[in-house]
Short mmCIF file of N, CA, C and O in Angstrom, two decimals:
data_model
loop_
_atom_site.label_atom_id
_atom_site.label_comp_id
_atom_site.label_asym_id
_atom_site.label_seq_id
_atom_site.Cartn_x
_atom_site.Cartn_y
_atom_site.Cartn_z
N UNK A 1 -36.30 -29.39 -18.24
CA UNK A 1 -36.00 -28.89 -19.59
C UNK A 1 -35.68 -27.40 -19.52
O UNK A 1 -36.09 -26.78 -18.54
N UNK A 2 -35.10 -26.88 -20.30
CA UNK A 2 -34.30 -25.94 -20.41
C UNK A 2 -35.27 -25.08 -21.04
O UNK A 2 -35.92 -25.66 -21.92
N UNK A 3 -35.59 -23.73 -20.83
CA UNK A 3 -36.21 -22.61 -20.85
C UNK A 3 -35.78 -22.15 -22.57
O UNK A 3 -34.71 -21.55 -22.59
N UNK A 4 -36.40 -22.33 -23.93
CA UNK A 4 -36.03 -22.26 -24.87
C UNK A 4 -35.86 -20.82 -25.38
O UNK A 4 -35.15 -20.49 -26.33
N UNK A 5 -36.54 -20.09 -24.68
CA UNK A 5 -36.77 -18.66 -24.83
C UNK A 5 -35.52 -17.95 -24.18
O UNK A 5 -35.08 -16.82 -24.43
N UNK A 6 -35.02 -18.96 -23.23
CA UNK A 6 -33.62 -17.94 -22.71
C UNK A 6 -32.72 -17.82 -23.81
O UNK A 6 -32.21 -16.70 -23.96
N UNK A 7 -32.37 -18.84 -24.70
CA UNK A 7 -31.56 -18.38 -25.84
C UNK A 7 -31.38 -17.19 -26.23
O UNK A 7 -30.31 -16.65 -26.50
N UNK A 8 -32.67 -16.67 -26.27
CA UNK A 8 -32.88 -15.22 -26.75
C UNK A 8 -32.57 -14.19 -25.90
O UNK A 8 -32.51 -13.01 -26.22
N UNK A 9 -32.39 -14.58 -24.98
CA UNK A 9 -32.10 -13.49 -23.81
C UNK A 9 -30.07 -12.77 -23.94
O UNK A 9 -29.57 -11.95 -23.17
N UNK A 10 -29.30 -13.54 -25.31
CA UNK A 10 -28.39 -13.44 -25.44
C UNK A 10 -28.05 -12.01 -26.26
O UNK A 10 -27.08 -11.25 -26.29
N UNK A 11 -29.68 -12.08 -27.07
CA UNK A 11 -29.32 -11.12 -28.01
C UNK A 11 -30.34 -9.45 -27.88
O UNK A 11 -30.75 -8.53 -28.59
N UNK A 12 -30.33 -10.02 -26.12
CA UNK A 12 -31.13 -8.57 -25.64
C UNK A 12 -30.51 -7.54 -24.89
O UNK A 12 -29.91 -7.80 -23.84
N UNK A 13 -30.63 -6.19 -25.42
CA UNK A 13 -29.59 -5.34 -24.65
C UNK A 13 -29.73 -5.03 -23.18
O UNK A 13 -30.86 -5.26 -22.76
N UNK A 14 -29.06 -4.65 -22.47
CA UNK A 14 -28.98 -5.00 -20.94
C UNK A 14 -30.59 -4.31 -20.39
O UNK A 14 -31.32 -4.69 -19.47
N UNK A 15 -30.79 -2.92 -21.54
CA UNK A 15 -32.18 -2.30 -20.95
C UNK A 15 -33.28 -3.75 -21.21
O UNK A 15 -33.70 -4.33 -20.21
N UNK A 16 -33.61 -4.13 -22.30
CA UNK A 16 -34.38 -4.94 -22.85
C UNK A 16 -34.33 -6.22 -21.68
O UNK A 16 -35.34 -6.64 -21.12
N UNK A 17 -33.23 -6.64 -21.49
CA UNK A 17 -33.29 -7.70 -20.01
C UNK A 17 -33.83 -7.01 -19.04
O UNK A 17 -35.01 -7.31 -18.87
N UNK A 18 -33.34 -6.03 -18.18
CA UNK A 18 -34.41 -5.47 -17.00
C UNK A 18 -35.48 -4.98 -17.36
O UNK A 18 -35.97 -4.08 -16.66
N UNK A 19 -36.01 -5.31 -18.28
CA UNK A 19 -37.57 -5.12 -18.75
C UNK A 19 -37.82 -6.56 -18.42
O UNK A 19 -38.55 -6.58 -17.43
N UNK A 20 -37.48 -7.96 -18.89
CA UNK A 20 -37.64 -8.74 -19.01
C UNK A 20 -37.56 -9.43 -17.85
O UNK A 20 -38.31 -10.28 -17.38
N UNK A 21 -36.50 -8.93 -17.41
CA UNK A 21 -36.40 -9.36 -15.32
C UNK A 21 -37.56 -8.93 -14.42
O UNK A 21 -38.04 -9.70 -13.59
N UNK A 22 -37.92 -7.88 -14.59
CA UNK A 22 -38.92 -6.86 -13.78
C UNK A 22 -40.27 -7.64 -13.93
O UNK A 22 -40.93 -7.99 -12.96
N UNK A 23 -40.77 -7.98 -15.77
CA UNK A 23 -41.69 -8.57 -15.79
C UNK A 23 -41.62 -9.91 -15.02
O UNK A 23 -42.64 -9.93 -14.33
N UNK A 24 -41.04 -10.83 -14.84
CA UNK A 24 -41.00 -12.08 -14.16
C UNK A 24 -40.58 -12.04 -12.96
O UNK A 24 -40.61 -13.05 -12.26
N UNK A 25 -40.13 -10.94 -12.53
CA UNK A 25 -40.04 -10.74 -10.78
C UNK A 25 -41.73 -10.16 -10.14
O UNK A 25 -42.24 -10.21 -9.02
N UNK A 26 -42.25 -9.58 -11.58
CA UNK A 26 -43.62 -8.96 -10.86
C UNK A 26 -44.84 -10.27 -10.91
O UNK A 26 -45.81 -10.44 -10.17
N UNK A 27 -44.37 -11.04 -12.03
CA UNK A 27 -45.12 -12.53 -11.83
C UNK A 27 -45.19 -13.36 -11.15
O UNK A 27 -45.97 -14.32 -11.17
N UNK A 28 -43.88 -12.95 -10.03
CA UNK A 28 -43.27 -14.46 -8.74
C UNK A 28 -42.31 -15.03 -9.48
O UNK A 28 -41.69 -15.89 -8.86
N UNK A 29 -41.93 -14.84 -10.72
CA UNK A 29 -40.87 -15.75 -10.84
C UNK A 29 -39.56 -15.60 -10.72
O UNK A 29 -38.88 -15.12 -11.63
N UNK A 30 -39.02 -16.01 -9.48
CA UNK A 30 -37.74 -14.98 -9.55
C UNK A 30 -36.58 -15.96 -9.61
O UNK A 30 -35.43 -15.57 -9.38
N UNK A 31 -36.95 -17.74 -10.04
CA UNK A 31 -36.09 -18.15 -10.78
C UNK A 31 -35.48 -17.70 -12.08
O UNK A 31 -34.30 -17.58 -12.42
N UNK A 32 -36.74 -17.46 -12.79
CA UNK A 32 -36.36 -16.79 -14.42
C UNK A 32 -35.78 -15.44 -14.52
O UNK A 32 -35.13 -15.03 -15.48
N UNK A 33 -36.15 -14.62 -13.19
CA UNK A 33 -35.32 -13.32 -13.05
C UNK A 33 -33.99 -13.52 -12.86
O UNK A 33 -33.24 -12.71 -13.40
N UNK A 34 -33.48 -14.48 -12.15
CA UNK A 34 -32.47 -14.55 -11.64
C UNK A 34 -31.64 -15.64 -13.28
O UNK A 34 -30.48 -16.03 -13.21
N UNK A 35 -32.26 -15.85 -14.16
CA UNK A 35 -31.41 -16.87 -15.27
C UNK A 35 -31.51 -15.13 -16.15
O UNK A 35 -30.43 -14.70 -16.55
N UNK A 36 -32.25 -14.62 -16.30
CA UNK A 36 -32.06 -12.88 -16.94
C UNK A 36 -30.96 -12.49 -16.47
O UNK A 36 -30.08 -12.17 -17.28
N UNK A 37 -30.64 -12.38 -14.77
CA UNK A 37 -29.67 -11.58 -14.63
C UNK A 37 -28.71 -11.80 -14.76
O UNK A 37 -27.98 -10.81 -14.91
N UNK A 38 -28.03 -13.22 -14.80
CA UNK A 38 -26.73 -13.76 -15.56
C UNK A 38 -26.95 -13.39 -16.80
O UNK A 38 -25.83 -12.89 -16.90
N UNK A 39 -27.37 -13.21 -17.73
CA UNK A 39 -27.37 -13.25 -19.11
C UNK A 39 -26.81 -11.49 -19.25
O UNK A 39 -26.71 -10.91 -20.33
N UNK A 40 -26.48 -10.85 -17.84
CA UNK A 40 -26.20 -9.16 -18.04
C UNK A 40 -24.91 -9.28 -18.19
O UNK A 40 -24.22 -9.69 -17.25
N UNK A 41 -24.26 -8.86 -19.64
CA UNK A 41 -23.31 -8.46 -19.04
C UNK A 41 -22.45 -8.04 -18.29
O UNK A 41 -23.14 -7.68 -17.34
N UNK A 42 -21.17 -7.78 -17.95
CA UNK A 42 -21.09 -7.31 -16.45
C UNK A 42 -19.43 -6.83 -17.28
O UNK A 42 -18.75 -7.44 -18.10
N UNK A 43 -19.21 -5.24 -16.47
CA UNK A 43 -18.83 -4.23 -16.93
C UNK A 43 -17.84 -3.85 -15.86
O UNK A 43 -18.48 -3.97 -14.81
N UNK A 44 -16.80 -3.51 -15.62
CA UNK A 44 -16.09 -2.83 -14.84
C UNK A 44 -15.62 -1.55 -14.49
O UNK A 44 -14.86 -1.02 -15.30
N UNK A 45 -15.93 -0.91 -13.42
CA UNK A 45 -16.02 0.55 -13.45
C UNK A 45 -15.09 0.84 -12.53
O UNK A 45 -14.85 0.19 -11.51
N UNK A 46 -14.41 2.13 -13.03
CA UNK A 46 -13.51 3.00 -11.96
C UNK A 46 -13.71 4.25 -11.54
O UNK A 46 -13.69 5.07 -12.45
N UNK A 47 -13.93 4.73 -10.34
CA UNK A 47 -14.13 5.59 -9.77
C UNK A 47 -13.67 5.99 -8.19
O UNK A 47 -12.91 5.13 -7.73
N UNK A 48 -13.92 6.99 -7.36
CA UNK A 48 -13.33 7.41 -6.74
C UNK A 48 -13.60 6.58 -5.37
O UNK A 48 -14.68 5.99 -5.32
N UNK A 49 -12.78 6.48 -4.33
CA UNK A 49 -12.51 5.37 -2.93
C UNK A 49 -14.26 5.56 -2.67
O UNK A 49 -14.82 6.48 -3.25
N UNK A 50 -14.95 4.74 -1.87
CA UNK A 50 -16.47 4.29 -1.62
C UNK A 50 -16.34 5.26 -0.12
O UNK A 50 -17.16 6.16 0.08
N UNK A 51 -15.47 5.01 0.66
CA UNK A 51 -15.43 6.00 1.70
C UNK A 51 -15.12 7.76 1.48
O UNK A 51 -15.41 8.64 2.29
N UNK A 52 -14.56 7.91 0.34
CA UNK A 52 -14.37 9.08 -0.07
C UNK A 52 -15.71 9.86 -0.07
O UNK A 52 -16.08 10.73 0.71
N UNK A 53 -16.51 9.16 -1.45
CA UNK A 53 -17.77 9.23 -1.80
C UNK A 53 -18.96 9.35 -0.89
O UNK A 53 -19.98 10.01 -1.04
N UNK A 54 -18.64 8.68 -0.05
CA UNK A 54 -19.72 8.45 0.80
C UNK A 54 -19.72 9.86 2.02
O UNK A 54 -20.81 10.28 2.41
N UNK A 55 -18.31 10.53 2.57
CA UNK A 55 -18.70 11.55 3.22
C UNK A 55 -18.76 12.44 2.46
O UNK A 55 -19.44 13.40 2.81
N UNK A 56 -18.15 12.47 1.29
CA UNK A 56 -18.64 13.50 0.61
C UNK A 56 -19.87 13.88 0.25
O UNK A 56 -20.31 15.03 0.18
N UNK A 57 -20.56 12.62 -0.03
CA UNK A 57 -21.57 12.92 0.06
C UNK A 57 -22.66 13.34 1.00
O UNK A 57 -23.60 14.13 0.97
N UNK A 58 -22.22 12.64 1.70
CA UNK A 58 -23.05 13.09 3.51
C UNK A 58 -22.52 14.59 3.90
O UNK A 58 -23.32 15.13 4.66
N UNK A 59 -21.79 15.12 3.69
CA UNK A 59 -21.23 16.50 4.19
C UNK A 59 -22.11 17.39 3.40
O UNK A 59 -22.74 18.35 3.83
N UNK A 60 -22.07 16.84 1.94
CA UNK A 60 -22.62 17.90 1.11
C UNK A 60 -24.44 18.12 1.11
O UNK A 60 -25.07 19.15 0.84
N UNK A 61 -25.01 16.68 1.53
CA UNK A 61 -26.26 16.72 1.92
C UNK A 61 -26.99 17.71 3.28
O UNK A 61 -28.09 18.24 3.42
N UNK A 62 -25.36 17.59 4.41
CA UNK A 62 -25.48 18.66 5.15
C UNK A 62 -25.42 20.09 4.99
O UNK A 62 -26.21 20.89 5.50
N UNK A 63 -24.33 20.38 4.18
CA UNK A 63 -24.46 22.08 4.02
C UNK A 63 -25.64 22.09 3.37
O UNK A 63 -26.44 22.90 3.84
N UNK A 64 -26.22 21.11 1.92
CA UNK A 64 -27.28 21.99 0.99
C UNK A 64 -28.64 21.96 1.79
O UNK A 64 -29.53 22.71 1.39
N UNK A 65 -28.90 21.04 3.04
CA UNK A 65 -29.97 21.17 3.97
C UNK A 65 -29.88 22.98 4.45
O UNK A 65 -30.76 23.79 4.18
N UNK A 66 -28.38 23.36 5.32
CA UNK A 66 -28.27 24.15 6.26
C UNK A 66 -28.41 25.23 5.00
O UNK A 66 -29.46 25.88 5.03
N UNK A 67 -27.79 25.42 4.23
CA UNK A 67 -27.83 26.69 2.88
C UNK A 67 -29.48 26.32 2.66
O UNK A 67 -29.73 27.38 2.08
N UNK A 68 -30.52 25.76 2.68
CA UNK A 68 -31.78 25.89 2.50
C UNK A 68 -33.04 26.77 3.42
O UNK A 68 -34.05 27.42 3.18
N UNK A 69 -32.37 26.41 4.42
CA UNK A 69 -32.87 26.85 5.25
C UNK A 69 -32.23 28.33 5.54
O UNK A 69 -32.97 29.29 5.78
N UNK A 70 -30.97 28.46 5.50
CA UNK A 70 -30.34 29.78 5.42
C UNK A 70 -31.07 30.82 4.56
O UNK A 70 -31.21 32.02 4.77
N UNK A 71 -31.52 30.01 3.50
CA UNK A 71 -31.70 30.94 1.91
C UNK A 71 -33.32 31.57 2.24
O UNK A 71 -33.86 32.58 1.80
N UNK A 72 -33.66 30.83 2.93
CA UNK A 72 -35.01 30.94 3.24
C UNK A 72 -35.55 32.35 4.41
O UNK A 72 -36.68 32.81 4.51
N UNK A 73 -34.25 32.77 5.18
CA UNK A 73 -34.20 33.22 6.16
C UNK A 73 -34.82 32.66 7.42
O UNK A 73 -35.27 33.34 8.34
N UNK A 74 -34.79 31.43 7.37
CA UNK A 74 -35.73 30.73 8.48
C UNK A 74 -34.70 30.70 9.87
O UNK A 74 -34.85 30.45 11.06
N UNK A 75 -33.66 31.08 9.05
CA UNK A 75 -32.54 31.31 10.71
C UNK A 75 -31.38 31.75 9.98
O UNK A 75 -30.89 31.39 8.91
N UNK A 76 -31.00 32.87 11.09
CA UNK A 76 -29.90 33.76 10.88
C UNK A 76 -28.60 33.37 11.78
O UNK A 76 -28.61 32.67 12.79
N UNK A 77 -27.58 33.95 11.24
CA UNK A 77 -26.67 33.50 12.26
C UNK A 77 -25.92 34.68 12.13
O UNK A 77 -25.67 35.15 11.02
N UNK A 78 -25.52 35.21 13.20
CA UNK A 78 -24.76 36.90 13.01
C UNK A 78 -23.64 36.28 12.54
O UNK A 78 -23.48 35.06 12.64
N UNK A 79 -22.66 37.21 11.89
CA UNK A 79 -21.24 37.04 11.56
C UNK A 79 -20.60 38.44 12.22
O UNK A 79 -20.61 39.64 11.94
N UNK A 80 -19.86 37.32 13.57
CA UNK A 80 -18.98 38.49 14.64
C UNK A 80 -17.94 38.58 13.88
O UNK A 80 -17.94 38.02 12.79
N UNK A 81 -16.35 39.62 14.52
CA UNK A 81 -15.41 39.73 14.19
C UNK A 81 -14.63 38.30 14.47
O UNK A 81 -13.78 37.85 13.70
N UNK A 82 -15.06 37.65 15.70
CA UNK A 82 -14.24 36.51 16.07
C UNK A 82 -14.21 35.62 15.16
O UNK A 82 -13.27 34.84 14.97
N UNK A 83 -15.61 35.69 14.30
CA UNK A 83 -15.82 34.77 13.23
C UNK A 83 -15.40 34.54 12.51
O UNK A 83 -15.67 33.53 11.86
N UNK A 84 -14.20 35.65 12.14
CA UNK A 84 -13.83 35.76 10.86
C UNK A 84 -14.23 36.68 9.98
O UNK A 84 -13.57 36.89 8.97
N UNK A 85 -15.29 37.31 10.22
CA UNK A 85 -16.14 38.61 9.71
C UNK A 85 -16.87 39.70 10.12
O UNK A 85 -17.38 39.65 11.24
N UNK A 86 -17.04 40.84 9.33
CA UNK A 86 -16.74 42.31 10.25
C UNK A 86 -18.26 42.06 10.68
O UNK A 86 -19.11 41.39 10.11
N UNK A 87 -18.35 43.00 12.17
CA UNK A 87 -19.76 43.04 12.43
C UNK A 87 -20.65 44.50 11.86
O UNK A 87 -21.86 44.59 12.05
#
C-alpha cells in the first residue's frame, strides 16, 4: 500500500522535503528518503565549464594558503632584480 502521507510531500517546499528526507534517513529509512527525493523538484542551472571551476579553484586555494603564510611573515622571499623587482 501506498504511503498516504506522500501525497503531501507535493505541497512541501524543497527546504521542508530535506527536513523530511534527513528525518527518515536518520531513522534507517532510506526507502521513504529516497520517495522524498523524487518529489524535489529539479531545476536547471548554468554556469561556468566544471574544469574551468575546478582549477580555478584549486589555484586560488593555493595562492590564499601561500598569501597566509606570507602575511604572517612566517617566510620571506627576497624580490631580486631578475625577479622582476628592484632589490
Amino acid at each position: 500500500m501506498k504511503n498516504p502521507i506522500a501525497k503531501l510531500y507535493e505541497k512541501l517546499t524543497p527546504s521542508e522535503l530535506a527536513t523530511v528526507a534527513l528525518k527518515h534517513l536518520y531513522h534507517g529509512d532510506n526507502d521513504e528518503a529516497g520517495r522524498v527525493a523524487l518529489m524535489v523538484p529539479r531545476v536547471h542551472y548554468i554556469g561556468n565549464d566544471l574544469a574551468y571551476m575546478q582549477k580555478v579553484r584549486d589555484r586560488s586555494e593555493s595562492l590564499m594558503s601561500f598569501c597566509r603564510v606570507s602575511a604572517h611573515g612566517e617566510h620571506q622571499f627576497p624580490i631580486t632584480a631578475g625577479a622582476g623587482g628592484a632589490t
